[in-house]
Coordinates of C-alpha atoms in Angstrom, one line a residue:
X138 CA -7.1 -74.2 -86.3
X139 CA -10.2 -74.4 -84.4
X140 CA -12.4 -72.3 -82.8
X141 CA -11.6 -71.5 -79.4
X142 CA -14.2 -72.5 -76.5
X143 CA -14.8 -69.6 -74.4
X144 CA -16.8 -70.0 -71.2
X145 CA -19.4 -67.0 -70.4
X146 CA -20.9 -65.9 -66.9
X147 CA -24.3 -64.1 -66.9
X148 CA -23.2 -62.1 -64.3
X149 CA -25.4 -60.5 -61.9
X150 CA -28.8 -61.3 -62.8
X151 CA -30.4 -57.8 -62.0
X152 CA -28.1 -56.2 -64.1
X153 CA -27.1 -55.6 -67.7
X154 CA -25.0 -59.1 -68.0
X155 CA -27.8 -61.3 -69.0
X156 CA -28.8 -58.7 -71.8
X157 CA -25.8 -58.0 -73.3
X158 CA -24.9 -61.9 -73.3
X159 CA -27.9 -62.5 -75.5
X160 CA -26.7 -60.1 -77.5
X161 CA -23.6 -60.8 -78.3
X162 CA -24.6 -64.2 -78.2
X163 CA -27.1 -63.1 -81.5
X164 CA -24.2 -61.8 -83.4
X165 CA -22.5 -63.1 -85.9
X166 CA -19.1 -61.3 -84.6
X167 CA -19.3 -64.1 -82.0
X168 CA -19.8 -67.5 -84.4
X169 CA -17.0 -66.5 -86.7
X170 CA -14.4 -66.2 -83.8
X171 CA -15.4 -68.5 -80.5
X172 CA -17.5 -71.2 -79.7
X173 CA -19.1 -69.5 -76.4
X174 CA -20.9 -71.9 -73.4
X175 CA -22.7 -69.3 -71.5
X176 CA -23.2 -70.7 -67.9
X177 CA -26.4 -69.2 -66.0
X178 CA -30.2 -69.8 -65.4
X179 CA -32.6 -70.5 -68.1
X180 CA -35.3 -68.7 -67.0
X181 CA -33.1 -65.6 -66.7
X182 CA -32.2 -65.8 -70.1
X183 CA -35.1 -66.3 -71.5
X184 CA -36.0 -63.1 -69.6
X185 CA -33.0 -61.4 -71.3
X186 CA -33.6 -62.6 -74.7
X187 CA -36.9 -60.7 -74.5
X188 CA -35.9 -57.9 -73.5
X189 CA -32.9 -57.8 -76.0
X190 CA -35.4 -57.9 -78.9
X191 CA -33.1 -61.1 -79.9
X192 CA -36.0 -63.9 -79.7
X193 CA -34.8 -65.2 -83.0
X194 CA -31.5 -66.5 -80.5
X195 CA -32.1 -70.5 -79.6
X196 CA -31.8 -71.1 -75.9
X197 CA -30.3 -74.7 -75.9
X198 CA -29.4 -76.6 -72.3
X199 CA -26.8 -78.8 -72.1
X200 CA -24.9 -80.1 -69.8
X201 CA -21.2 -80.3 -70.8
X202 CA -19.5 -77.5 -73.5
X203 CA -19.2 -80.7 -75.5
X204 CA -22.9 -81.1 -76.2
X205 CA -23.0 -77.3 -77.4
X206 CA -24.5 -76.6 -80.7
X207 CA -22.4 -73.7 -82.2
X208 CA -23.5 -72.8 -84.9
X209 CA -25.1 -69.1 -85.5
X210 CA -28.4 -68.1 -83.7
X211 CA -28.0 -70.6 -80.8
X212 CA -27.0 -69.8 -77.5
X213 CA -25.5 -72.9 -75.6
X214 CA -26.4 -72.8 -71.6
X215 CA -25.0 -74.8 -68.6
X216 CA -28.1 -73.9 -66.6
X217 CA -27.6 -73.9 -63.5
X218 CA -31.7 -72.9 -62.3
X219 CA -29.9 -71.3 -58.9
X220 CA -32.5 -68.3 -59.0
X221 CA -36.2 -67.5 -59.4
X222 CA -37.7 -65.0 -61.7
X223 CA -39.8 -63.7 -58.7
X224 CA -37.0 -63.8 -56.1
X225 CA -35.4 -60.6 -57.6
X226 CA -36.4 -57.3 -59.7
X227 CA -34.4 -55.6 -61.7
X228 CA -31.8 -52.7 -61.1
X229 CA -31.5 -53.7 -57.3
X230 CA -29.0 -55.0 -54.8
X231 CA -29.6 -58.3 -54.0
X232 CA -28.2 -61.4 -52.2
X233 CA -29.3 -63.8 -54.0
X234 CA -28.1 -62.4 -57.0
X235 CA -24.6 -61.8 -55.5
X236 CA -24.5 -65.7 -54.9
X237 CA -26.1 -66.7 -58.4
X238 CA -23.3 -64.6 -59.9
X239 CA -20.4 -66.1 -57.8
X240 CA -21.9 -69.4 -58.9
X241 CA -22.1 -68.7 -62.2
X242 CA -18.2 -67.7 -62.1
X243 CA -17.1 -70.8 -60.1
X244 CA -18.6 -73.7 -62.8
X245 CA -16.7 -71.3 -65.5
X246 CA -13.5 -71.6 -63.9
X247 CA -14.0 -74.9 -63.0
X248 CA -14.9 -75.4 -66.9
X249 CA -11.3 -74.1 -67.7
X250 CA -9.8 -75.7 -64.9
X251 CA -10.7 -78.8 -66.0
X252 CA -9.7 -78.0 -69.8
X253 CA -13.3 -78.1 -71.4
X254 CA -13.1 -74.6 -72.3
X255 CA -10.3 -72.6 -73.4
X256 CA -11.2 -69.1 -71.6
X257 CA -13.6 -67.3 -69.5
X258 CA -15.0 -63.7 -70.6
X259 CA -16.7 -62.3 -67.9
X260 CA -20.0 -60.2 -67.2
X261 CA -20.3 -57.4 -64.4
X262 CA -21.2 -58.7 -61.0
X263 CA -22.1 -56.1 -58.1
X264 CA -19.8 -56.0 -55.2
X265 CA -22.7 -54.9 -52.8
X266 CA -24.7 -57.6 -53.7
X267 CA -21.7 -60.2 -53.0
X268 CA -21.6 -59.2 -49.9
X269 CA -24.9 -59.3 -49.0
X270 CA -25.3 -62.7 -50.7
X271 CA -22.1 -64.2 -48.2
X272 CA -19.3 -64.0 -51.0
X273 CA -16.3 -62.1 -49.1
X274 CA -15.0 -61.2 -52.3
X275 CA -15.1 -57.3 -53.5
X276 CA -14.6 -58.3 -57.2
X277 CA -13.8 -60.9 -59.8
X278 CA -9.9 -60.3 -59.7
X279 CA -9.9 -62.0 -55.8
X280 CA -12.2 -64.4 -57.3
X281 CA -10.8 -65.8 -59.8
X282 CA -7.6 -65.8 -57.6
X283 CA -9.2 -67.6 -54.8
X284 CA -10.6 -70.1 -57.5
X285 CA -7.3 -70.6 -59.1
X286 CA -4.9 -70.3 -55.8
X287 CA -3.3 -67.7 -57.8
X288 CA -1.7 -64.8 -55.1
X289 CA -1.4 -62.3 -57.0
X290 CA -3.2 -61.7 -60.6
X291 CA -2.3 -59.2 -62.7
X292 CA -4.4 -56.8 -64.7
X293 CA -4.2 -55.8 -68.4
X294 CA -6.0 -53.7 -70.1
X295 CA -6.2 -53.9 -74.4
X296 CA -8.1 -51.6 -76.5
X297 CA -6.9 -51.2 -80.2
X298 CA -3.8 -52.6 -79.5
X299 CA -2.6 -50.9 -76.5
X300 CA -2.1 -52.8 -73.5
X301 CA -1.6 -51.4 -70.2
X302 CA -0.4 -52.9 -67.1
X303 CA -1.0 -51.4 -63.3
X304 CA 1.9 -51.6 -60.8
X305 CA -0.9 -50.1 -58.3
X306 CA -4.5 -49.9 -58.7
X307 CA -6.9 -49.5 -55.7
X308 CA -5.0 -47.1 -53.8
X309 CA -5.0 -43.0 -52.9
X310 CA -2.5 -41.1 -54.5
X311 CA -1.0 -40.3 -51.4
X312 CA -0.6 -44.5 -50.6
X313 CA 0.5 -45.0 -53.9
X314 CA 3.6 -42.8 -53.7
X315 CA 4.5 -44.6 -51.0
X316 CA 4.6 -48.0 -53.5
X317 CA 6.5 -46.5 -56.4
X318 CA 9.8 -48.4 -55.0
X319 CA 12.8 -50.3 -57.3
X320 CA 12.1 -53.5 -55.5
X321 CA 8.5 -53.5 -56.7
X322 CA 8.8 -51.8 -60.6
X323 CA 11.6 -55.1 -61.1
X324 CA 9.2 -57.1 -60.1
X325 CA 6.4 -56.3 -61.9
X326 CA 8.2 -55.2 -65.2
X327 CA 9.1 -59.4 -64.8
X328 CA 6.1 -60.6 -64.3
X329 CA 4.4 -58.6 -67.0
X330 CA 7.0 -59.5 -69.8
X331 CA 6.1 -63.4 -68.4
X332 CA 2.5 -62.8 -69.3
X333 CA 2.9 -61.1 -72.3
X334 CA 4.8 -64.2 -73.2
X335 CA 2.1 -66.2 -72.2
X336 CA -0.4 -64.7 -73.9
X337 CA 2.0 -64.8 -76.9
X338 CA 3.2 -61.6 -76.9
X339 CA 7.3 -62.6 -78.0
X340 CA 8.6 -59.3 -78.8
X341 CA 8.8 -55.8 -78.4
X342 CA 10.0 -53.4 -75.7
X343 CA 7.8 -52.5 -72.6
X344 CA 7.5 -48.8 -71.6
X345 CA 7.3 -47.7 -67.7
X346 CA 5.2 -44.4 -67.7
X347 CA 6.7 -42.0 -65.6
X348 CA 5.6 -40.5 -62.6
X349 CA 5.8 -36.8 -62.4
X350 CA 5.2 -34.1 -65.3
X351 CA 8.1 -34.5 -67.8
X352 CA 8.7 -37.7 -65.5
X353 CA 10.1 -34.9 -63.2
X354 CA 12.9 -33.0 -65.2
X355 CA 15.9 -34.5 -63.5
X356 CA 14.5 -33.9 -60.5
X357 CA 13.0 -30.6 -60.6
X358 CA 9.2 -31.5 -60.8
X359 CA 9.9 -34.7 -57.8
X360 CA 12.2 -37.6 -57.3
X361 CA 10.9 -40.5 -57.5
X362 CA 12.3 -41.0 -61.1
X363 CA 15.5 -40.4 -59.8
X364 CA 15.6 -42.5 -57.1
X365 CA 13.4 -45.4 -57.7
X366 CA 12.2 -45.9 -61.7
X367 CA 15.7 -45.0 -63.4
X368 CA 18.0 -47.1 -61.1
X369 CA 14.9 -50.1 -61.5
X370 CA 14.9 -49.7 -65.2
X371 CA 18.7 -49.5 -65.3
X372 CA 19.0 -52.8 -63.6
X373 CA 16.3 -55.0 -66.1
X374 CA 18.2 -53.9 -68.7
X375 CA 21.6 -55.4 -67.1
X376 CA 19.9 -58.4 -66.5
X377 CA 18.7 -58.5 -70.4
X378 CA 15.2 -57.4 -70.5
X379 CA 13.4 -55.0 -73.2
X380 CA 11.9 -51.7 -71.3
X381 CA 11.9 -48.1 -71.6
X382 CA 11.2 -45.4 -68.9
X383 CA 10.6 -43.4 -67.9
X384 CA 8.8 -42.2 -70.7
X385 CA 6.4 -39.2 -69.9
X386 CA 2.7 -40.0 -69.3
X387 CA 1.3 -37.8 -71.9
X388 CA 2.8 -39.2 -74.6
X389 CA 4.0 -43.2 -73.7
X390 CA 0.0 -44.7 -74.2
X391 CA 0.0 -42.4 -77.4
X392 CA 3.5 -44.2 -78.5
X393 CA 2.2 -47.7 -77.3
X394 CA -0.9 -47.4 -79.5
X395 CA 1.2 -46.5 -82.3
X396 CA 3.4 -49.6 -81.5
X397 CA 6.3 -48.4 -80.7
X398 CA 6.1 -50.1 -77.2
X399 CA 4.0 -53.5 -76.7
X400 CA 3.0 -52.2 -73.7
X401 CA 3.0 -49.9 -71.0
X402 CA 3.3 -50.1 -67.3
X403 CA 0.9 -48.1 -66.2
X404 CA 2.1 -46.2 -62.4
X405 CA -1.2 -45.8 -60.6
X406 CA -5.0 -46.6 -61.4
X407 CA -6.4 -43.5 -63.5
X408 CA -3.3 -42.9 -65.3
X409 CA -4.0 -45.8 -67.4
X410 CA -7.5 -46.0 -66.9
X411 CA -7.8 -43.0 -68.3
X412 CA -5.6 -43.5 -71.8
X413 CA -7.7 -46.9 -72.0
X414 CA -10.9 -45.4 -71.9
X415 CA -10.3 -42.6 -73.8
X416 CA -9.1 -44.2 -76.7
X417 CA -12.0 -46.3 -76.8
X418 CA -14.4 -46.7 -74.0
X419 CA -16.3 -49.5 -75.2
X420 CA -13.7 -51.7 -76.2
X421 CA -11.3 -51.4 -73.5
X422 CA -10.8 -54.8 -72.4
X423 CA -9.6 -55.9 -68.9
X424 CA -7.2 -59.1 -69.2
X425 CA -6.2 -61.1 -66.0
X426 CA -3.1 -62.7 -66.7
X427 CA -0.4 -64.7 -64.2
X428 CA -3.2 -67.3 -63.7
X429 CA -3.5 -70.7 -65.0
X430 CA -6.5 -69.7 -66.8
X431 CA -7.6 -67.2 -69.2
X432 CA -10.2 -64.9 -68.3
X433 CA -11.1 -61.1 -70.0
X434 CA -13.9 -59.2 -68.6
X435 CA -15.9 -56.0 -69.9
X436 CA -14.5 -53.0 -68.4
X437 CA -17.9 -51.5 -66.7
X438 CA -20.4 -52.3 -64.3
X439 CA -23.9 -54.1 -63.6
X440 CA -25.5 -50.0 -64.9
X441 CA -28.7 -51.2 -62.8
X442 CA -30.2 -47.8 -64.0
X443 CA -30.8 -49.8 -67.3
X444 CA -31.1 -52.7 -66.3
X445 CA -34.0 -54.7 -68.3
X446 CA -34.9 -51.6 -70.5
X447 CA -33.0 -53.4 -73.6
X448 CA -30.4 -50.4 -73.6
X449 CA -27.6 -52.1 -72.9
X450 CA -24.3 -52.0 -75.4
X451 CA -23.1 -55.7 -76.3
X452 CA -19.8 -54.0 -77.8
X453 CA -17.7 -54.6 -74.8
X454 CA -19.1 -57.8 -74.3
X455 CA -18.2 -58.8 -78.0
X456 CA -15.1 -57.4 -77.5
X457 CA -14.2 -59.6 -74.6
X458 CA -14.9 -62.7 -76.2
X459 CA -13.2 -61.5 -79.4
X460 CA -9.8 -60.4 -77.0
X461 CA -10.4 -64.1 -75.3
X462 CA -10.3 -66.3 -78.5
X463 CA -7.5 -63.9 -79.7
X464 CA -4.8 -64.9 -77.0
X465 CA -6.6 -68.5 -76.3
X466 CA -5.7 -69.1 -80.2
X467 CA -2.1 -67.9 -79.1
X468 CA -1.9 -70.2 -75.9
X469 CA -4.6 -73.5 -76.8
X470 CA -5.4 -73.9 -80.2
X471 CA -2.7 -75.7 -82.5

């Protein structure tokens, strides 16, 4: 089996991306899993390499992921030279950062697109600073859609086994009671067993978290088990498929990550943010599946307050790429 080839944005240039890319690109964890074709600037890097204390790395150009040298210690760059060392400073919203970042993404994709790469494991890119650069996108999710003409990507998140999907995410409580209908658990229960099967993810049962304390005691503690997430549940099993619900939210992401469910459907945005992140912050992994590409993307932001100080954590950055080459093994490499 070989390695699989996994594509890898800077990100934002005034943030933490280009740091913890050199990095991760310096460790070993990386060489033994992935060959990695990070796509950026040179003279960014080169910025980021000092500032990493990782000047032992080898910055090597090329111009195709087939040219890469990937062996240990060497960092393989599509350089794209989009950016100036003077035309920014660190830690700040910037427009020309927001584009450099958006370009960076866009060869990626095309990379995979095109089959030269097998995955794309993404670095933080600051919405402000899209926005402000021209890119009418607030994050990589309606990015990578646009690039792909997917509608509708779905989110996963995976830390130490647990995966977590969202059937809402960037919504108030109060909208997102509104959304906890049949119609749209069915659906999504569907479309997540399709990319769990995609990823390679065969068996199992899926568990829907429920809603209300106790997922509402028969009614006591709310409804909406009652009338919308029993009768949905009720129905994928009649049509065959392998879920569970509602099973109460204090205790289904403990059960997952004991794997007794191979995944949970997470209701609403913290409820599963929160499990995710508290089981492991670091390593919780986002995973955007339904696309006809692979990408997985650190779970945190451009952290401009450190931005160039070398404080940076590669972990999540690591653990991206490894979570990448995990299911790209599953889907590419025979």
């Amino acid at each position: 089996m070989r390695k699989p080839r996994i594509a890898v944005p800077i990100g934002d240039p005034a943030g933490i991306g280009p740091e913890i890319v050199a990095k991760a690109m310096a460790s070993n964890e990386i060489s033994d899993v992935a060959e990695c074709i990070t796509v950026g600037d040179k003279r960014i890097m080169e910025r980021a390499v000092r500032f990493a204390e990782v000047e032992t790395l080898k910055i090597r150009s090329v111009t195709n992921p087939e040219e890469g040298d990937y062996r240990p210690g060497v960092m393989n760059l599509i350089d794209l030279s989009n950016l100036g060392s003077n035309e920014y400073e660190m830690g700040a919203v910037n427009g020309k950062c927001g584009r450099a970042a958006y370009e960076y993404i866009e060869k990626s994709v095309k990379l995979a697109l095109d089959g030269r790469v097998d995955a794309v494991a993404t670095t933080p890119i600051n919405k402000e600073s899209l926005k402000a650069g021209g890119i009418n996108y607030i994050g990589h999710t309606e990015i990578f859609g646009a690039l792909t003409e997917t509608k509708d990507p779905l989110t996963m998140f995976e830390t130490r086994g647990l995966r977590i999907f969202f059937l809402t995410r960037h919504v108030s409580l109060r909208e997102m009671l509104k959304m906890i209908k049949k119609e749209r658990i069915i659906e999504y229960v569907k479309r997540c067993t399709k990319a769990l099967k995609q990823l390679g993810v065969e068996n199992g049962t899926m568990a829907v978290a429920g809603l209300n304390p106790h997922s509402g005691e028969h009614g006591l503690f709310g409804w909406e088990e009652e009338e919308e997430i029993v009768p949905a549940i009720e129905e994928l099993k009649a049509e065959g498929y392998d879920v569970e619900g509602p099973v109460g939210a204090d205790s289904v992401f403990y059960q997952a990550a004991e794997g007794k469910y191979n995944s949970v459907l997470s209701l609403y945005h913290d409820q599963g943010h929160i499990a995710a992140k508290t089981l492991d912050f670091h390593r919780t992994i986002a995973v955007t599946c339904g696309m006809p590409i692979l990408r997985t993307s650190v779970d945190h932001g451009t952290a401009f307050d450190i931005a160039g100080t070398g404080k940076a954590s590669e972990v999540s950055m690591i653990e991206a790429i490894k979570v990448a080459a995990r299911y790209a093994s599953n889907i590419y490499c025979p």
